[in-house]
CSV table of C-alpha atoms and ligand atoms in Angstrom, one decimal:
chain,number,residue,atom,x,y,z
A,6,UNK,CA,0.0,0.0,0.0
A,7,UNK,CA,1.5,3.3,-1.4
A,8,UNK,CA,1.0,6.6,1.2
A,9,UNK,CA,-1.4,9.6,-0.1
A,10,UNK,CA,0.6,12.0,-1.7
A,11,UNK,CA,0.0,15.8,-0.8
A,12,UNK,CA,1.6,18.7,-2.8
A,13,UNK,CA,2.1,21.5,-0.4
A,14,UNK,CA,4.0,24.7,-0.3
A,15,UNK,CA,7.1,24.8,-0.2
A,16,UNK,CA,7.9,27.1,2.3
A,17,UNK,CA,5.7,24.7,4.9
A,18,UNK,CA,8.4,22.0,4.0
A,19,UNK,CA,11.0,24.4,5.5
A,20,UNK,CA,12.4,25.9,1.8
A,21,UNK,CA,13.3,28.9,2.3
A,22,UNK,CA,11.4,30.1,-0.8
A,23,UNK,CA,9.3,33.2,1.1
A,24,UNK,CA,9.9,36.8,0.1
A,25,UNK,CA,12.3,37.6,2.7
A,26,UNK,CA,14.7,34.4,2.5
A,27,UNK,CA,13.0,32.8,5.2
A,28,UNK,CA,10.9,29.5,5.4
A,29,UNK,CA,7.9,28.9,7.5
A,30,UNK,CA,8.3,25.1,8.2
A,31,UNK,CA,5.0,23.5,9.0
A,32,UNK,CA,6.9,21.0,11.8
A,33,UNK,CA,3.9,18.5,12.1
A,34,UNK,CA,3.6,17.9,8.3
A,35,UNK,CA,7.2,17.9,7.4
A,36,UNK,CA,8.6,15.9,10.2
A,37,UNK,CA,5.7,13.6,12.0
A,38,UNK,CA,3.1,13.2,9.4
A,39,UNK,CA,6.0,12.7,6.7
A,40,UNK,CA,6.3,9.6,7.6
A,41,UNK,CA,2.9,8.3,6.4
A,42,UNK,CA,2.5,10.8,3.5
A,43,UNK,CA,4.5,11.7,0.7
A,44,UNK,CA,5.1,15.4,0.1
A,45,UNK,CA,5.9,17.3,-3.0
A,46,UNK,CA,6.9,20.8,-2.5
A,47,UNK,CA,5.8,23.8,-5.0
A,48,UNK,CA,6.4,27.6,-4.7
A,49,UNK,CA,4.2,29.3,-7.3
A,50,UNK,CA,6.3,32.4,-6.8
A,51,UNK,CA,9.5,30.5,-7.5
A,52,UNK,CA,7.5,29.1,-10.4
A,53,UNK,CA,7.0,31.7,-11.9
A,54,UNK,CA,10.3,33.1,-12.2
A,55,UNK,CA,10.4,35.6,-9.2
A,56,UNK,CA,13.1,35.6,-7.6
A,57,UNK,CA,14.3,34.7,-3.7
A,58,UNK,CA,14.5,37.3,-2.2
A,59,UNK,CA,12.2,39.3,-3.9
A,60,UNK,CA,9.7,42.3,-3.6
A,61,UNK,CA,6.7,41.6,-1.8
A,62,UNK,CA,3.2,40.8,-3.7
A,63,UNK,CA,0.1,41.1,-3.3
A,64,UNK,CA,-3.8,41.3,-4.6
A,65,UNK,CA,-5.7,44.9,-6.2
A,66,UNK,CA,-9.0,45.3,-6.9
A,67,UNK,CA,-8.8,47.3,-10.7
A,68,UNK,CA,-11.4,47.9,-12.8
A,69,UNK,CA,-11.1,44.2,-14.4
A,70,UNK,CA,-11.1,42.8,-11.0
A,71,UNK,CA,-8.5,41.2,-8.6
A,72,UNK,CA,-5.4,41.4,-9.7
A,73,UNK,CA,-1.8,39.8,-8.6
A,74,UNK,CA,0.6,42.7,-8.7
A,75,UNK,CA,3.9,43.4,-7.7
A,76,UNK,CA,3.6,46.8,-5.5
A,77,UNK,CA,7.5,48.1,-6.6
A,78,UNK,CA,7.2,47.8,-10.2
A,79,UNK,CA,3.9,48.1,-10.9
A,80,UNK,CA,4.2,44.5,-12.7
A,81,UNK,CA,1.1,42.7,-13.1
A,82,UNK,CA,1.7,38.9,-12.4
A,83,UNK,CA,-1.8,37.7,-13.0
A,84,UNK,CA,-1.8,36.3,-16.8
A,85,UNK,CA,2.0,34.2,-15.6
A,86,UNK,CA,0.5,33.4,-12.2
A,87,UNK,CA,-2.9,31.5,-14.1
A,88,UNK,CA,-1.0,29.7,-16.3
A,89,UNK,CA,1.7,28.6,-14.3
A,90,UNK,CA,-1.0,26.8,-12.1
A,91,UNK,CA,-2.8,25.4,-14.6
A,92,UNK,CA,-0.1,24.0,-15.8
A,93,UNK,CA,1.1,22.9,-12.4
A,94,UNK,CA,-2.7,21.3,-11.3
A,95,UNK,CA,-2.5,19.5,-13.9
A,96,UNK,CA,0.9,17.8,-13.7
A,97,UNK,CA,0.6,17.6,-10.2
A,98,UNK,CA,-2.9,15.3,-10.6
A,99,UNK,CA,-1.0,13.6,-13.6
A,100,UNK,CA,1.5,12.5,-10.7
A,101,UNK,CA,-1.0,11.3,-8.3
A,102,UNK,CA,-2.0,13.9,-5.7
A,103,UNK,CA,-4.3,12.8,-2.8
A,104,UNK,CA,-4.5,16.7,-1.7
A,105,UNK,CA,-3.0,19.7,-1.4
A,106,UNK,CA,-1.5,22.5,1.9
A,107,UNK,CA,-0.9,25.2,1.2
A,108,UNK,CA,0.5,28.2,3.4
A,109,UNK,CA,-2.0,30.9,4.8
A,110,UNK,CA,-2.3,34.8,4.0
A,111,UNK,CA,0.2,34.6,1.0
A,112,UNK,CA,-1.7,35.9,-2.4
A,113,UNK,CA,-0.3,33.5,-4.5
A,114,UNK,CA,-1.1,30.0,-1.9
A,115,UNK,CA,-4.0,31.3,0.4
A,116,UNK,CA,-6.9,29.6,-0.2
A,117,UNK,CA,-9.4,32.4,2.1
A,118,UNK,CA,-9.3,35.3,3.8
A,119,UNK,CA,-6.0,36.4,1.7
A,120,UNK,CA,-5.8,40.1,1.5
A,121,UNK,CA,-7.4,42.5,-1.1
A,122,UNK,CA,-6.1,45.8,-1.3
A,123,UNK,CA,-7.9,49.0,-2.7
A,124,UNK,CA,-7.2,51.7,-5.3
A,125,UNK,CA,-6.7,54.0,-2.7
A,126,UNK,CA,-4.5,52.8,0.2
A,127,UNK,CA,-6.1,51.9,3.7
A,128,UNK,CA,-7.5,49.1,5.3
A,129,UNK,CA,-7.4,46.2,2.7
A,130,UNK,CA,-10.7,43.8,2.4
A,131,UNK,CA,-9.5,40.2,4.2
A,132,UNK,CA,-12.0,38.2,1.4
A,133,UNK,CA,-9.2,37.5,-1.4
A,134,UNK,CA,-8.2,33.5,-2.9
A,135,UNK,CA,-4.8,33.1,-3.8
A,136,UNK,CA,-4.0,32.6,-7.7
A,137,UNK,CA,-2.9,29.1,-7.3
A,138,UNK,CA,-5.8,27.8,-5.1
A,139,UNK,CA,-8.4,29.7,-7.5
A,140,UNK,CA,-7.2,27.9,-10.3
A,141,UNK,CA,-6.6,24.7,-8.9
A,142,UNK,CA,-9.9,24.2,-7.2
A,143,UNK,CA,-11.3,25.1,-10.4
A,144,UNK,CA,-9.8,22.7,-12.3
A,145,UNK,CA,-9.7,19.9,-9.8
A,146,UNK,CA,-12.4,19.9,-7.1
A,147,UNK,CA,-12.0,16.6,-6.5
A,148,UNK,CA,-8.9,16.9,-4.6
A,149,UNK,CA,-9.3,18.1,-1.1
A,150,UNK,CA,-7.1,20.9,0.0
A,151,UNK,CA,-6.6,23.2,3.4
A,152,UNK,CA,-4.1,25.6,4.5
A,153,UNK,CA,-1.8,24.9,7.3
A,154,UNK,CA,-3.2,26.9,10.1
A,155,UNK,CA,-6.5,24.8,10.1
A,156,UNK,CA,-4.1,21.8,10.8
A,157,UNK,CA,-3.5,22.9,14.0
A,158,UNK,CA,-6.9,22.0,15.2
A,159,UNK,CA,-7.0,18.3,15.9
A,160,UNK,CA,-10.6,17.9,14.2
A,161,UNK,CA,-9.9,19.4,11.6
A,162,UNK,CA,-6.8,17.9,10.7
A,163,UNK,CA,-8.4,14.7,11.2
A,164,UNK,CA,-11.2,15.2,8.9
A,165,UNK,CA,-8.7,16.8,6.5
A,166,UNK,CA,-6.7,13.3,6.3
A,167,UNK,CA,-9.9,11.5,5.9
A,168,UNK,CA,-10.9,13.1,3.0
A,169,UNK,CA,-7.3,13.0,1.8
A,170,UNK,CA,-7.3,8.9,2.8
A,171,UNK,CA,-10.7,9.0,1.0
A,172,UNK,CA,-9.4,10.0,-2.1
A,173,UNK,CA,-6.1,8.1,-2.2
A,174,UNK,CA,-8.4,4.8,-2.1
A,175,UNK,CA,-10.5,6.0,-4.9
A,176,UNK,CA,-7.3,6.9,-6.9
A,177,UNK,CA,-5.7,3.2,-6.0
A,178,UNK,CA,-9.2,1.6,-6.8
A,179,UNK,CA,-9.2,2.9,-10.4
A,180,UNK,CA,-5.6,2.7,-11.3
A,181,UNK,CA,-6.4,-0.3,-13.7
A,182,UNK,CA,-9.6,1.8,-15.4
A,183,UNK,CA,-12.6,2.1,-13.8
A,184,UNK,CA,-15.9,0.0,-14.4
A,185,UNK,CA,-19.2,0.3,-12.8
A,186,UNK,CA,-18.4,-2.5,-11.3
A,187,UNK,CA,-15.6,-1.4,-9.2
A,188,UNK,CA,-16.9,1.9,-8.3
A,189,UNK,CA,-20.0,0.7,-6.5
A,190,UNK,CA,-18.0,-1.7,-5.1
A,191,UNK,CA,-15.8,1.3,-3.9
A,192,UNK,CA,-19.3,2.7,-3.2
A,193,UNK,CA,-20.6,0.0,-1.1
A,194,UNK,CA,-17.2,-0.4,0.9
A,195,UNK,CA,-17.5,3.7,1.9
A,196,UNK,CA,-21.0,3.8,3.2
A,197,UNK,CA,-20.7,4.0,6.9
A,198,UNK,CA,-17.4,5.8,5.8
A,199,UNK,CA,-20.1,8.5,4.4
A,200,UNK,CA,-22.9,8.1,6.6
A,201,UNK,CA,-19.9,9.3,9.6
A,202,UNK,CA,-19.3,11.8,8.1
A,203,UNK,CA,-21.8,13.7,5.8
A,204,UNK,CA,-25.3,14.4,6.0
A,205,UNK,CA,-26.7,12.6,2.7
A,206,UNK,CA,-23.6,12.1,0.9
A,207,UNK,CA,-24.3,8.2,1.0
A,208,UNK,CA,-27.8,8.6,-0.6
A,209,UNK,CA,-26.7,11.5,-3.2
A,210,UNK,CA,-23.5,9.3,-4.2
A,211,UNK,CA,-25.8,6.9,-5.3
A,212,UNK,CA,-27.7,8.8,-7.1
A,213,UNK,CA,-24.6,10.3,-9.2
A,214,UNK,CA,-24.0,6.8,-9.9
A,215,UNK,CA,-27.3,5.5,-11.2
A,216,UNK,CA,-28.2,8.7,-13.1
A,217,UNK,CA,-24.9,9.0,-14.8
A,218,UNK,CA,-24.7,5.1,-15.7
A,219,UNK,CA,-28.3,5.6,-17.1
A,220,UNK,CA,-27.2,8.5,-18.9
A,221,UNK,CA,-24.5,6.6,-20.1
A,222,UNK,CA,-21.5,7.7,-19.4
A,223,UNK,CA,-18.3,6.2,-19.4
A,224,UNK,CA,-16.8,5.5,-15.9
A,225,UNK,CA,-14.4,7.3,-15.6
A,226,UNK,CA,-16.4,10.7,-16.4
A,227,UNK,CA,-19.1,8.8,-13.2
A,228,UNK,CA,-16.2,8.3,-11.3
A,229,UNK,CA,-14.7,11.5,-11.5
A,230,UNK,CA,-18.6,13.1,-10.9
A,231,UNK,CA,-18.5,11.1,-7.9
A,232,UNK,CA,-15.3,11.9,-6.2
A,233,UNK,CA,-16.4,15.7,-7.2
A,234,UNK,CA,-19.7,15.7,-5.3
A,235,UNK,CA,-18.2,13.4,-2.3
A,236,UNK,CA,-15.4,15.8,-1.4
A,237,UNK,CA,-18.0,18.1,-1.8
A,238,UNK,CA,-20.1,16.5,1.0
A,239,UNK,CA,-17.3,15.9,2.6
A,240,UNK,CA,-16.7,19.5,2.9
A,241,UNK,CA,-18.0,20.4,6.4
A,242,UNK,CA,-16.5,18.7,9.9
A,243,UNK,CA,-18.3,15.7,11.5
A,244,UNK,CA,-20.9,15.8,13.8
A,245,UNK,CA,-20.1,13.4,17.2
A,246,UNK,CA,-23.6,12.2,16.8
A,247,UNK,CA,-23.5,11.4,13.4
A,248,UNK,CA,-20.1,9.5,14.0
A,249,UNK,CA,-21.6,7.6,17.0
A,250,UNK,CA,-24.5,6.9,14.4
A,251,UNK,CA,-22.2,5.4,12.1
A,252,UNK,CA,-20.4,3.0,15.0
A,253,UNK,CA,-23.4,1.5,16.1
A,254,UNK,CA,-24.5,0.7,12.4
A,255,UNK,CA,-20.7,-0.8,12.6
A,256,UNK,CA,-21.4,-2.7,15.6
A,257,UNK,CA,-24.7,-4.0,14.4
A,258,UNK,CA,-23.2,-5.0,11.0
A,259,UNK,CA,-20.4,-7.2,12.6
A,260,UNK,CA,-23.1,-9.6,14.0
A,261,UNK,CA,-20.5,-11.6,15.8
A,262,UNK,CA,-21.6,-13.4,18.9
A,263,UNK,CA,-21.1,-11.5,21.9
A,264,UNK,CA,-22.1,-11.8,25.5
A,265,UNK,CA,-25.0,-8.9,26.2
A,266,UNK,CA,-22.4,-7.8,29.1
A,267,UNK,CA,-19.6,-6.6,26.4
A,268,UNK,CA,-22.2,-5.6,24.2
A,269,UNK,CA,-23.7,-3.2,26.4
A,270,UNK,CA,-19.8,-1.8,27.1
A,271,UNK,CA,-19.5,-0.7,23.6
A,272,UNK,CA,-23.0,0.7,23.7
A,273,UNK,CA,-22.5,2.8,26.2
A,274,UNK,CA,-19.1,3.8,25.2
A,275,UNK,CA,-20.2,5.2,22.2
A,276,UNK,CA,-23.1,7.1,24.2
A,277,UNK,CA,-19.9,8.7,26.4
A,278,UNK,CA,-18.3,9.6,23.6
A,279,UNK,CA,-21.5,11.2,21.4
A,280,UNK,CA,-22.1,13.1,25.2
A,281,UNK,CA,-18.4,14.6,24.3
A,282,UNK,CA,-16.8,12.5,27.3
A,283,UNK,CA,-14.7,10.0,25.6
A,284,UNK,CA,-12.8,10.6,22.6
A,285,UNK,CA,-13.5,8.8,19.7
A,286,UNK,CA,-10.8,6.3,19.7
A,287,UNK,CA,-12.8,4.9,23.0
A,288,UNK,CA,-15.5,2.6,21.4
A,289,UNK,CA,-13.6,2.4,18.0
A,290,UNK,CA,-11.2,-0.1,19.8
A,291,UNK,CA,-13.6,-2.0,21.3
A,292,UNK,CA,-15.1,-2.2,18.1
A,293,UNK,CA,-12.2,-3.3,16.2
A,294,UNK,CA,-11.3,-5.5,19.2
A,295,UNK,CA,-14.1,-7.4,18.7
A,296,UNK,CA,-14.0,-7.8,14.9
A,297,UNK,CA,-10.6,-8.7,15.3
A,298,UNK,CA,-11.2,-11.4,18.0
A,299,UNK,CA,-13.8,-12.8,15.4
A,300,UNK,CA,-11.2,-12.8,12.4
A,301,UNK,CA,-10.3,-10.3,10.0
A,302,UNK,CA,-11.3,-6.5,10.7
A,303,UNK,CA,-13.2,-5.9,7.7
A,304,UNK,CA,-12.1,-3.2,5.2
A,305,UNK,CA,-15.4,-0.8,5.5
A,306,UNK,CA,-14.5,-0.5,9.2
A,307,UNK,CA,-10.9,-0.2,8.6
A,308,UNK,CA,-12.1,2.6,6.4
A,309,UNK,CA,-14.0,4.1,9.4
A,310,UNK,CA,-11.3,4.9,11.6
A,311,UNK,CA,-8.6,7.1,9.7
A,312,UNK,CA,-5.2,7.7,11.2
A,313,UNK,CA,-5.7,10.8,13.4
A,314,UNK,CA,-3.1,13.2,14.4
A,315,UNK,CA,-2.8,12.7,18.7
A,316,UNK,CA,-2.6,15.6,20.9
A,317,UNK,CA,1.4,15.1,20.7
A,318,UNK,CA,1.4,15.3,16.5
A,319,UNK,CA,1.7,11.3,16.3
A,320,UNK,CA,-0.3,9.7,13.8
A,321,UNK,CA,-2.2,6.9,15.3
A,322,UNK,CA,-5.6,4.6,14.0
A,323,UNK,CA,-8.3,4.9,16.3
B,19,LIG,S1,4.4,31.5,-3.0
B,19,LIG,FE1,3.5,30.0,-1.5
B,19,LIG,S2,5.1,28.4,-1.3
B,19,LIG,FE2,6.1,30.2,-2.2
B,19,LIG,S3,6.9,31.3,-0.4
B,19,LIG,FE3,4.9,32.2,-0.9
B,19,LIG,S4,3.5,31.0,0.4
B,19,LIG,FE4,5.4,29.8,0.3
């Protein structure tokens, strides 16, 4: 089993690509979570020819819009800026991206709240997208991506790797050329994988399925429309209930012979941890305890609990 592959920016890899000279190294994703994800560095600025270290850049609103301009020479980088990322999307997916981090605030990586300055100077607007993630989620919404400073909240980075885990399987599942076979058979191994974590994402998955088989299209074009609309469903963060939801579905679906006196541990572990006084890793152990007590943990609940970054930056299963 190959790891996910992330493209991230470079600087968060501890290049020292920035403006100034200076890095910004991202120490949990370069040095812990390195070791179960593969990590391809890009500096768009580098990319496109700007030197290190160089004048600062940012985004203007101008009549035609946002712009990407370089303050000290009045350069406008927008035109090399697009089409070095669509260039660089599209090689990067070519190589086999699971998803992409990219650094915060900076008007070429940002991916919200980036900066936009005014014609006249003064406080600028904080609404702005960076070049690169404009393009790239235009181009390739299937691939999940996040900048760095929402990794530092456990949940969220969890649920960013799950998506991320989520798409590497997909990718892995249609290396050899996807049938309709094989994606509801991807389909069908996901579901409590969707029903933890999105609200009707299991239901409307099937649907993009059925309708664009009936439509006939090919699979791949289905395939694609369904990793689209998952990473779409995919797109807020878990509800505990929903999660505790999804474990007793697991529990009931193991239908291994267990005395009522276990049972009812796992039960009400998973009631401690929907009340928020457990963490989740609680009743998923039991769980995959007692499927592997009774033989093989089955891959839909291997798929259930993703490796989760601890409280100490480890990666761990829970
Ligand atoms: S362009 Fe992106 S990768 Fe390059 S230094 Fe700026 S934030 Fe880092």
């Amino acid at each position: 089993m190959t790891n996910p592959r992330l493209a991230v920016s470079a600087c968060l890899l501890g290049s020292k690509v920035r403006y100034n000279g200076d890095a910004c190294e991202f120490r949990p994703l370069s040095r812990r979570w390195s070791e179960h994800l593969d990590l391809l560095g890009i500096c768009p600025e580098v990319g496109i020819g700007l030197g290190v270290p160089r004048p600062t850049i940012r985004l203007s609103r101008g009549d035609d819009g946002v712009r990407l301009v370089q303050p000290s020479s009045g350069e406008d980088l927008t035109d090399r800026m697009v089409a070095w990322s669509e260039k660089t999307i599209e090689s990067l997916v070519g190589l086999g991206i699971d998803g992409v981090v990219l650094k915060k605030d900076s008007p070429s990586c940002g991916i919200e709240r980036v900066k936009v300055h005014g014609r006249r100077e003064g406080s600028p607007m904080r609404n702005g997208t960076g070049i690169f993630p404009m393009v790239a989620q235009a181009l390739h919404p299937q691939v999940p991506m996040i900048e760095e400073g929402r990794l530092n909240d456990a949940e969220q980075a969890e649920h960013f790797l799950s998506r991320v885990h989520f798409h590497h399987r997909w990718r892995l599942a249609g290396a050899e050329g996807w049938t309709a076979a094989r994606l509801m058979a991807f389909h069908n191994e996901h579901k409590l994988f969707l029903v933890a974590r999105t609200a009707d994402g299991k239901r409307r998955l099937g649907r993009v399925i059925a309708e664009g088989f009936d439509a006939g299209k090919p699979a791949s074009e289905v395939a694609l429309a369904y990793m689209i609309e998952a990473q779409r469903s995919l797109g807020n963060l878990v509800h505990r209930g929903r999660f505790a939801h999804a474990m007793e579905r697991a529990l009931a679906r193991l239908g291994v012979d267990v005395a009522p006196g276990v049972r009812q541990d796992i039960i009400t572990s998973i009631h401690d941890y929907r009340r928020g006084l457990l963490p989740r890793m609680a009743p998923m152990l039991l769980i995959n305890h007692l499927a592997r007590a009774s033989g093989e943990v089955p891959s839909w609940l291997g798929h259930l609990a993703q490796p989760v970054p601890s409280s100490t930056g480890v990666l761990r299963r829970v």
